[in-house]
Amino acid sequence: MVVHLNNAGAGIMPEPVRQAMVTYLDAESEFGSYEIEARSGDHLDGTLYQAVAELLNAPVDDVAVFDSATRGWLNVVTAMEFRPGDRVWVTPYEYAGNLILLSRLREKWGFSIEVVPVGEDGELDQEWMAASIDDDVALVALSHVPSGCGIVNPVAAIGEILKNHRCFYIVDGCQAVGQIPIDIGAMHCDLYTGAGRKFLRGPRGSGFSYTSPRLRDSLYTPFLDLHVAHINDGRYNVEVRTASARQWEMSERSNAISMGLEAAVRYHRQHSHLAYDHHAATQLRGHLSDSDRFELIDPGMEKSNIVTIRHRHCSADAAVSRLREQGFNAWVMHGRDTPIYMNDHGVDEAIRVSPHYYNTATDIKSFFDALVAL
Ligand SMILES: Cc1ncc(COP(=O)(O)O)c(C=O)c1O
């Protein structure tokens, strides 16, 4: 068995998740895919959405399911409209994929992108935000937990600052869901996106979002797929059958993955008291801080299960492949994936170690010993 310390890449699926998918695939082979789908509506159009809504503490009509977190983010952001003089705030912790879309939309709409300043400790400057927010700020994008380092950003406190202003507040929760309790009600955000495969331990190819009714009402979505719209006069009269967040989904989807995602959310809810306890990462940070061989890329006051390390004598590439040979899964963190923060701090690559609640103290100690021995 490997010691899996790459949950920020993808967590190990627990047996009930694997089983839910295998059982569904077997039924598709035996009875036919459309036929078994017709019998599984209670799950695929019902309990799946209830489970995700409960996970996020959000109303079920505000939840949609996708094949990735990015899909949930880009559907909404691409449909936004901006006006001359608009400003968009991002933070140094923004994910590269989100920045790519915002940069290209900036070419189209001409808005400016401003980076929220951070203090010496890496915390976002909330005083600056409170003093600088005005009606020209159209959009504020925040990563709850970034891809490249372990800071947990204060999503709810920032939501309090922004809540009575014009801007839409969109939060990328891809690395947060499954390791941090999510309470949409307390965040005052308009979009929250998550992935199934990471700390939630669901299948690859799954993601989901929350969108606020305020955001949905403001967007014009040209295409609506056949699960939410139909042509009712034989020509051009499109009847939209729902105002729910599912308007951004495609009708065609992998039902086996949807079954796996539901099973993962249910499994997580039974184990959330363990999943929200970061004992393994705390232990690892303790070992690392006692040694002068390592530099931690670890901004912020509140930290998650993502521990980013530079080994003073070994490149991240070499370290990760040699650790893998010894049965330890870590990952190379490329600075370009969290470009603003990493570029500002001269970090091209580092070793990203992301344990979860199933890692034991022995796993962490033996991993640390292997790291020291590199
Ligand atoms: C912070 C963050 N946001 C978004 C994504 C993209 O998620 P997905 O690959 O599910 O689209 C990632 C992927 O690692 C991520 O770390």
Tab-separated table of C-alpha atoms and ligand atoms in Angstrom:
chain	number	residue	atom	x	y	z
A	1	MET	CA	0.000	0.000	0.000
A	2	VAL	CA	1.237	3.490	-0.813
A	3	VAL	CA	1.157	6.289	1.733
A	4	HIS	CA	-1.080	8.701	-0.137
A	5	LEU	CA	-0.210	12.325	0.587
A	6	ASN	CA	-1.661	13.867	-2.563
A	7	ASN	CA	-5.266	14.597	-1.605
A	8	ALA	CA	-4.962	18.059	-3.147
A	9	GLY	CA	-4.539	16.166	-6.439
A	10	ALA	CA	-7.127	13.473	-5.814
A	11	GLY	CA	-8.101	11.667	-2.610
A	12	ILE	CA	-8.338	7.892	-2.390
A	13	MET	CA	-11.937	6.836	-2.993
A	14	PRO	CA	-13.416	4.877	-0.081
A	15	GLU	CA	-14.952	1.490	-0.847
A	16	PRO	CA	-18.624	2.676	-0.824
A	17	VAL	CA	-17.788	5.217	-3.543
A	18	ARG	CA	-16.065	2.653	-5.743
A	19	GLN	CA	-18.918	0.237	-5.096
A	20	ALA	CA	-21.625	2.758	-6.032
A	21	MET	CA	-19.967	3.348	-9.383
A	22	VAL	CA	-19.218	-0.299	-10.150
A	23	THR	CA	-22.770	-1.325	-9.238
A	24	TYR	CA	-24.198	1.338	-11.528
A	25	LEU	CA	-21.884	0.434	-14.420
A	26	ASP	CA	-22.790	-3.235	-14.036
A	27	ALA	CA	-26.486	-2.334	-14.160
A	28	GLU	CA	-25.906	-0.248	-17.308
A	29	SER	CA	-24.250	-3.248	-18.981
A	30	GLU	CA	-26.983	-5.593	-17.894
A	31	PHE	CA	-30.131	-3.520	-18.507
A	32	GLY	CA	-29.097	-0.697	-20.863
A	33	SER	CA	-27.934	2.764	-19.926
A	34	TYR	CA	-31.113	4.751	-20.665
A	35	GLU	CA	-33.214	2.024	-19.091
A	36	ILE	CA	-31.321	2.004	-15.803
A	37	GLU	CA	-31.254	5.807	-15.800
A	38	ALA	CA	-35.043	5.841	-16.032
A	39	ARG	CA	-35.118	3.785	-12.837
A	40	SER	CA	-32.532	5.889	-10.996
A	41	GLY	CA	-34.139	9.315	-11.091
A	42	ASP	CA	-34.584	9.364	-7.311
A	43	HIS	CA	-30.813	9.479	-7.003
A	44	LEU	CA	-29.704	11.261	-10.147
A	45	ASP	CA	-32.239	14.088	-9.999
A	46	GLY	CA	-33.025	13.958	-6.297
A	47	THR	CA	-30.846	12.694	-3.501
A	48	LEU	CA	-27.587	13.636	-5.274
A	49	TYR	CA	-28.625	17.301	-5.213
A	50	GLN	CA	-29.925	17.098	-1.662
A	51	ALA	CA	-26.613	15.601	-0.528
A	52	VAL	CA	-24.517	18.317	-2.222
A	53	ALA	CA	-26.850	21.022	-0.881
A	54	GLU	CA	-26.463	19.654	2.663
A	55	LEU	CA	-22.690	19.472	2.240
A	56	LEU	CA	-22.590	23.157	1.315
A	57	ASN	CA	-25.452	24.187	3.608
A	58	ALA	CA	-27.202	25.696	0.600
A	59	PRO	CA	-30.748	25.508	-0.830
A	60	VAL	CA	-31.110	22.571	-3.196
A	61	ASP	CA	-32.296	24.771	-6.100
A	62	ASP	CA	-29.015	26.679	-5.974
A	63	VAL	CA	-26.870	23.590	-6.574
A	64	ALA	CA	-25.663	22.161	-9.900
A	65	VAL	CA	-23.386	19.217	-10.734
A	66	PHE	CA	-20.683	19.213	-13.416
A	67	ASP	CA	-17.740	17.234	-14.694
A	68	SER	CA	-15.208	19.550	-13.016
A	69	ALA	CA	-14.960	22.518	-10.685
A	70	THR	CA	-13.717	24.661	-13.561
A	71	ARG	CA	-16.888	23.969	-15.558
A	72	GLY	CA	-19.001	25.317	-12.698
A	73	TRP	CA	-16.831	28.443	-12.478
A	74	LEU	CA	-16.499	29.277	-16.149
A	75	ASN	CA	-20.181	28.774	-17.064
A	76	VAL	CA	-21.095	31.596	-14.746
A	77	VAL	CA	-18.149	33.930	-15.165
A	78	THR	CA	-18.255	33.747	-18.973
A	79	ALA	CA	-21.902	34.850	-18.908
A	80	MET	CA	-21.204	37.969	-16.786
A	81	GLU	CA	-21.430	41.404	-18.321
A	82	PHE	CA	-19.209	44.341	-17.389
A	83	ARG	CA	-19.410	48.075	-17.974
A	84	PRO	CA	-16.725	50.676	-18.707
A	85	GLY	CA	-14.586	51.480	-15.675
A	86	ASP	CA	-15.361	48.196	-13.905
A	87	ARG	CA	-12.748	46.714	-11.604
A	88	VAL	CA	-12.275	43.044	-10.784
A	89	TRP	CA	-10.482	42.026	-7.600
A	90	VAL	CA	-8.495	38.842	-7.347
A	91	THR	CA	-6.124	37.735	-4.605
A	92	PRO	CA	-2.542	36.499	-4.922
A	93	TYR	CA	-3.916	33.014	-4.207
A	94	GLU	CA	-6.090	32.782	-7.323
A	95	TYR	CA	-5.936	29.603	-9.393
A	96	ALA	CA	-4.306	29.881	-12.848
A	97	GLY	CA	-7.341	28.561	-14.741
A	98	ASN	CA	-9.539	31.270	-13.217
A	99	LEU	CA	-6.952	33.924	-14.043
A	100	ILE	CA	-6.791	32.735	-17.646
A	101	LEU	CA	-10.532	33.264	-18.048
A	102	LEU	CA	-10.497	36.643	-16.279
A	103	SER	CA	-7.535	37.817	-18.365
A	104	ARG	CA	-9.314	36.916	-21.582
A	105	LEU	CA	-12.561	38.536	-20.435
A	106	ARG	CA	-10.546	41.643	-19.603
A	107	GLU	CA	-9.521	41.783	-23.302
A	108	LYS	CA	-13.184	41.584	-24.270
A	109	TRP	CA	-14.730	43.955	-21.704
A	110	GLY	CA	-11.818	46.248	-20.829
A	111	PHE	CA	-12.166	45.992	-17.044
A	112	SER	CA	-9.108	46.302	-14.818
A	113	ILE	CA	-7.872	43.499	-12.579
A	114	GLU	CA	-6.537	44.486	-9.156
A	115	VAL	CA	-4.768	42.200	-6.722
A	116	VAL	CA	-5.904	42.506	-3.109
A	117	PRO	CA	-2.807	43.236	-0.979
A	118	VAL	CA	-1.613	40.819	1.717
A	119	GLY	CA	0.225	41.523	4.952
A	120	GLU	CA	3.612	40.145	5.988
A	121	ASP	CA	1.878	37.080	7.401
A	122	GLY	CA	0.203	36.338	4.048
A	123	GLU	CA	-3.276	37.290	5.284
A	124	LEU	CA	-5.478	39.260	2.914
A	125	ASP	CA	-5.733	42.898	3.889
A	126	GLN	CA	-9.357	43.185	4.960
A	127	GLU	CA	-8.948	46.795	6.030
A	128	TRP	CA	-7.849	47.664	2.491
A	129	MET	CA	-10.869	45.814	1.134
A	130	ALA	CA	-13.296	47.593	3.432
A	131	ALA	CA	-11.785	50.975	2.587
A	132	SER	CA	-11.505	50.387	-1.174
A	133	ILE	CA	-14.759	48.678	-2.057
A	134	ASP	CA	-17.093	50.811	-4.167
A	135	ASP	CA	-19.613	50.479	-6.969
A	136	ASP	CA	-16.937	50.181	-9.659
A	137	VAL	CA	-15.906	46.801	-8.254
A	138	ALA	CA	-17.979	44.381	-10.309
A	139	LEU	CA	-16.471	41.087	-9.234
A	140	VAL	CA	-14.344	39.738	-6.392
A	141	ALA	CA	-12.755	36.311	-6.902
A	142	LEU	CA	-11.259	34.396	-4.002
A	143	SER	CA	-9.803	30.922	-3.549
A	144	HIS	CA	-10.976	29.485	-0.230
A	145	VAL	CA	-7.814	27.358	-0.141
A	146	PRO	CA	-5.315	27.838	-2.984
A	147	SER	CA	-3.878	25.106	-5.146
A	148	GLY	CA	-0.280	25.759	-4.177
A	149	CYS	CA	-0.203	26.406	-0.421
A	150	GLY	CA	-2.200	25.771	2.710
A	151	ILE	CA	-3.728	29.093	3.729
A	152	VAL	CA	-7.453	29.065	4.567
A	153	ASN	CA	-8.790	32.424	3.468
A	154	PRO	CA	-11.456	34.124	5.625
A	155	VAL	CA	-14.314	33.685	3.182
A	156	ALA	CA	-17.109	34.648	5.577
A	157	ALA	CA	-15.358	37.761	6.940
A	158	ILE	CA	-14.750	38.976	3.380
A	159	GLY	CA	-18.374	38.211	2.525
A	160	GLU	CA	-19.398	40.504	5.399
A	161	ILE	CA	-17.304	43.319	3.890
A	162	LEU	CA	-18.747	42.855	0.418
A	163	LYS	CA	-22.336	41.924	1.112
A	164	ASN	CA	-24.030	45.290	0.688
A	165	HIS	CA	-22.113	46.265	-2.427
A	166	ARG	CA	-22.712	45.874	-6.135
A	167	CYS	CA	-19.997	43.278	-6.764
A	168	PHE	CA	-20.556	39.593	-7.249
A	169	TYR	CA	-18.436	37.577	-4.845
A	170	ILE	CA	-17.242	34.255	-6.247
A	171	VAL	CA	-15.338	31.673	-4.260
A	172	ASP	CA	-13.300	28.769	-5.580
A	173	GLY	CA	-13.707	26.022	-3.014
A	174	CYS	CA	-12.005	23.293	-5.020
A	175	GLN	CA	-9.313	22.607	-2.400
A	176	ALA	CA	-11.521	23.409	0.583
A	177	VAL	CA	-14.506	21.074	0.230
A	178	GLY	CA	-13.930	17.903	2.222
A	179	GLN	CA	-11.316	19.350	4.549
A	180	ILE	CA	-13.098	22.473	5.831
A	181	PRO	CA	-16.750	22.859	6.833
A	182	ILE	CA	-18.626	24.839	4.194
A	183	ASP	CA	-21.476	27.122	5.180
A	184	ILE	CA	-22.757	29.002	2.154
A	185	GLY	CA	-25.296	30.817	4.318
A	186	ALA	CA	-22.479	32.466	6.291
A	187	MET	CA	-20.353	33.403	3.273
A	188	HIS	CA	-22.655	35.827	1.433
A	189	CYS	CA	-21.109	34.635	-1.818
A	190	ASP	CA	-22.737	34.403	-5.249
A	191	LEU	CA	-20.799	31.432	-6.605
A	192	TYR	CA	-19.021	28.628	-4.786
A	193	THR	CA	-17.403	25.802	-6.751
A	194	GLY	CA	-16.009	22.467	-5.636
A	195	ALA	CA	-14.497	19.277	-7.035
A	196	GLY	CA	-15.511	15.752	-6.108
A	197	ARG	CA	-12.125	14.113	-6.449
A	198	LYS	CA	-9.966	15.945	-3.898
A	199	PHE	CA	-10.541	16.070	-0.142
A	200	LEU	CA	-14.090	14.819	-0.641
A	201	ARG	CA	-12.674	11.526	-1.972
A	202	GLY	CA	-15.165	11.285	-4.816
A	203	PRO	CA	-14.594	10.232	-8.424
A	204	ARG	CA	-12.577	12.121	-10.996
A	205	GLY	CA	-14.721	13.998	-13.504
A	206	SER	CA	-17.083	15.416	-10.876
A	207	GLY	CA	-17.651	18.947	-9.662
A	208	PHE	CA	-20.474	21.121	-8.370
A	209	SER	CA	-21.457	24.681	-7.675
A	210	TYR	CA	-23.698	26.896	-5.633
A	211	THR	CA	-25.034	30.015	-7.366
A	212	SER	CA	-27.069	32.693	-5.663
A	213	PRO	CA	-30.482	33.595	-7.113
A	214	ARG	CA	-29.224	37.214	-7.381
A	215	LEU	CA	-26.414	36.102	-9.689
A	216	ARG	CA	-28.631	33.787	-11.731
A	217	ASP	CA	-31.224	36.505	-12.260
A	218	SER	CA	-28.578	38.859	-13.603
A	219	LEU	CA	-27.169	36.531	-16.277
A	220	TYR	CA	-28.417	35.744	-19.739
A	221	THR	CA	-27.618	32.129	-20.562
A	222	PRO	CA	-28.099	31.559	-24.306
A	223	PHE	CA	-27.996	27.793	-24.218
A	224	LEU	CA	-30.165	25.650	-21.995
A	225	ASP	CA	-30.029	21.905	-22.485
A	226	LEU	CA	-33.023	19.633	-22.814
A	227	HIS	CA	-33.313	18.700	-19.135
A	228	VAL	CA	-34.291	22.322	-18.390
A	229	ALA	CA	-35.749	23.706	-21.637
A	230	HIS	CA	-37.785	22.712	-24.664
A	231	ILE	CA	-39.159	24.191	-27.881
A	232	ASN	CA	-42.923	24.386	-27.396
A	233	ASP	CA	-44.222	25.714	-30.723
A	234	GLY	CA	-42.277	23.440	-33.023
A	235	ARG	CA	-40.049	26.435	-33.945
A	236	TYR	CA	-38.424	29.167	-31.861
A	237	ASN	CA	-40.334	29.484	-28.643
A	238	VAL	CA	-37.987	28.278	-25.934
A	239	GLU	CA	-39.712	27.350	-22.722
A	240	VAL	CA	-37.355	27.284	-19.772
A	241	ARG	CA	-38.584	24.755	-17.248
A	242	THR	CA	-36.526	25.769	-14.260
A	243	ALA	CA	-34.892	28.822	-12.738
A	244	SER	CA	-32.667	26.551	-10.687
A	245	ALA	CA	-28.882	26.414	-10.889
A	246	ARG	CA	-29.177	23.309	-13.049
A	247	GLN	CA	-29.624	25.576	-16.071
A	248	TRP	CA	-25.837	25.449	-16.582
A	249	GLU	CA	-25.621	21.678	-16.631
A	250	MET	CA	-25.473	19.568	-19.761
A	251	SER	CA	-28.132	16.873	-20.144
A	252	GLU	CA	-25.541	14.285	-21.046
A	253	ARG	CA	-23.461	13.163	-18.091
A	254	SER	CA	-21.805	10.133	-16.600
A	255	ASN	CA	-24.408	8.684	-14.276
A	256	ALA	CA	-21.885	6.313	-12.712
A	257	ILE	CA	-19.805	9.317	-11.674
A	258	SER	CA	-22.903	11.043	-10.309
A	259	MET	CA	-23.635	7.939	-8.204
A	260	GLY	CA	-20.029	7.983	-6.996
A	261	LEU	CA	-20.261	11.652	-6.106
A	262	GLU	CA	-23.398	11.125	-4.061
A	263	ALA	CA	-21.778	8.203	-2.248
A	264	ALA	CA	-18.688	10.341	-1.559
A	265	VAL	CA	-20.736	13.163	-0.073
A	266	ARG	CA	-22.621	10.710	2.145
A	267	TYR	CA	-19.412	8.983	3.223
A	268	HIS	CA	-17.847	12.344	3.960
A	269	ARG	CA	-20.779	13.415	6.103
A	270	GLN	CA	-20.330	10.297	8.234
A	271	HIS	CA	-16.615	11.073	8.647
A	272	SER	CA	-16.566	14.855	8.615
A	273	HIS	CA	-15.540	15.095	12.287
A	274	LEU	CA	-12.318	13.299	11.225
A	275	ALA	CA	-11.914	15.085	7.903
A	276	TYR	CA	-12.016	18.545	9.484
A	277	ASP	CA	-9.244	17.669	11.938
A	278	HIS	CA	-5.894	18.503	10.385
A	279	HIS	CA	-3.784	16.407	12.765
A	280	ALA	CA	-1.576	14.867	10.057
A	281	ALA	CA	-0.686	18.228	8.497
A	282	THR	CA	-0.055	19.723	11.939
A	283	GLN	CA	2.283	16.854	12.773
A	284	LEU	CA	4.118	17.280	9.464
A	285	ARG	CA	4.496	21.035	9.948
A	286	GLY	CA	5.914	20.305	13.412
A	287	HIS	CA	8.565	17.905	12.060
A	288	LEU	CA	9.490	20.299	9.244
A	289	SER	CA	9.905	23.318	11.469
A	290	ASP	CA	12.464	21.401	13.574
A	291	SER	CA	14.762	20.899	10.589
A	292	ASP	CA	16.860	23.413	8.668
A	293	ARG	CA	16.805	21.360	5.453
A	294	PHE	CA	13.415	22.721	4.444
A	295	GLU	CA	11.741	25.972	3.596
A	296	LEU	CA	7.983	26.068	4.068
A	297	ILE	CA	5.856	28.041	1.600
A	298	ASP	CA	3.114	28.395	4.151
A	299	PRO	CA	1.488	31.840	4.368
A	300	GLY	CA	-1.476	32.680	6.564
A	301	MET	CA	-2.658	32.191	10.124
A	302	GLU	CA	-5.182	29.412	9.543
A	303	LYS	CA	-3.698	26.463	7.653
A	304	SER	CA	-5.159	23.470	5.916
A	305	ASN	CA	-3.909	20.065	4.855
A	306	ILE	CA	-1.769	21.472	2.042
A	307	VAL	CA	1.858	21.697	3.126
A	308	THR	CA	4.265	23.138	0.561
A	309	ILE	CA	7.950	22.548	1.026
A	310	ARG	CA	11.236	23.378	-0.652
A	311	HIS	CA	14.054	20.960	0.121
A	312	ARG	CA	17.259	22.944	0.235
A	313	HIS	CA	19.302	20.142	-1.383
A	314	CYS	CA	16.897	18.387	-3.737
A	315	SER	CA	14.644	19.616	-6.577
A	316	ALA	CA	10.908	19.059	-6.214
A	317	ASP	CA	10.852	16.847	-9.317
A	318	ALA	CA	13.607	14.594	-8.055
A	319	ALA	CA	12.162	14.521	-4.528
A	320	VAL	CA	8.673	13.534	-5.664
A	321	SER	CA	9.882	10.767	-7.969
A	322	ARG	CA	12.283	9.342	-5.397
A	323	LEU	CA	9.607	9.450	-2.707
A	324	ARG	CA	7.206	7.666	-5.058
A	325	GLU	CA	9.729	4.867	-5.546
A	326	GLN	CA	9.651	4.460	-1.774
A	327	GLY	CA	5.840	4.298	-1.647
A	328	PHE	CA	5.018	7.924	-0.726
A	329	ASN	CA	2.689	9.965	-2.953
A	330	ALA	CA	3.467	13.682	-2.844
A	331	TRP	CA	3.215	16.076	-5.817
A	332	VAL	CA	5.196	18.770	-7.594
A	333	MET	CA	3.586	22.151	-6.997
A	334	HIS	CA	4.239	24.325	-10.056
A	335	GLY	CA	4.314	28.017	-9.237
A	336	ARG	CA	2.498	28.771	-12.485
A	337	ASP	CA	-0.684	27.131	-11.095
A	338	THR	CA	-0.945	29.761	-8.319
A	339	PRO	CA	0.948	32.318	-10.373
A	340	ILE	CA	0.595	35.631	-8.573
A	341	TYR	CA	1.709	34.525	-5.112
A	342	MET	CA	4.392	32.129	-6.327
A	343	ASN	CA	5.821	34.561	-8.864
A	344	ASP	CA	5.984	37.307	-6.222
A	345	HIS	CA	7.879	34.910	-3.953
A	346	GLY	CA	10.188	33.452	-6.607
A	347	VAL	CA	8.784	29.927	-6.311
A	348	ASP	CA	8.935	27.928	-9.568
A	349	GLU	CA	8.224	24.588	-7.988
A	350	ALA	CA	8.027	22.931	-4.600
A	351	ILE	CA	6.916	19.661	-3.027
A	352	ARG	CA	3.195	19.707	-2.203
A	353	VAL	CA	2.233	17.295	0.547
A	354	SER	CA	-1.475	17.002	1.276
A	355	PRO	CA	-2.385	14.393	3.890
A	356	HIS	CA	-5.920	13.581	5.000
A	357	TYR	CA	-7.578	11.998	8.001
A	358	TYR	CA	-6.723	8.450	6.913
A	359	ASN	CA	-2.989	9.140	7.255
A	360	THR	CA	-1.588	7.907	10.552
A	361	ALA	CA	1.132	9.420	12.730
A	362	THR	CA	3.388	6.586	11.550
A	363	ASP	CA	2.726	7.511	7.886
A	364	ILE	CA	3.733	11.089	8.552
A	365	LYS	CA	6.824	10.207	10.565
A	366	SER	CA	8.065	7.708	7.986
A	367	PHE	CA	7.381	10.195	5.176
A	368	PHE	CA	9.328	12.860	7.030
A	369	ASP	CA	12.243	10.467	7.581
A	370	ALA	CA	12.264	9.645	3.846
A	371	LEU	CA	12.229	13.370	3.041
A	372	VAL	CA	15.168	14.021	5.351
A	373	ALA	CA	17.092	11.120	3.825
A	374	LEU	CA	16.786	12.446	0.259
B	1	LIG	C1	-7.832	26.025	-6.313
B	1	LIG	C2	-8.266	25.256	-7.521
B	1	LIG	N1	-9.278	25.725	-8.259
B	1	LIG	C3	-9.730	25.071	-9.341
B	1	LIG	C4	-9.150	23.894	-9.744
B	1	LIG	C5	-9.672	23.213	-10.979
B	1	LIG	O1	-10.457	22.114	-10.639
B	1	LIG	P1	-10.940	21.115	-11.790
B	1	LIG	O2	-9.699	20.465	-12.298
B	1	LIG	O3	-11.896	20.170	-11.112
B	1	LIG	O4	-11.599	21.918	-12.833
B	1	LIG	C6	-8.082	23.356	-9.020
B	1	LIG	C7	-7.464	22.102	-9.455
B	1	LIG	O5	-6.561	21.580	-8.890
B	1	LIG	C8	-7.633	24.053	-7.874
B	1	LIG	O6	-6.623	23.590	-7.125
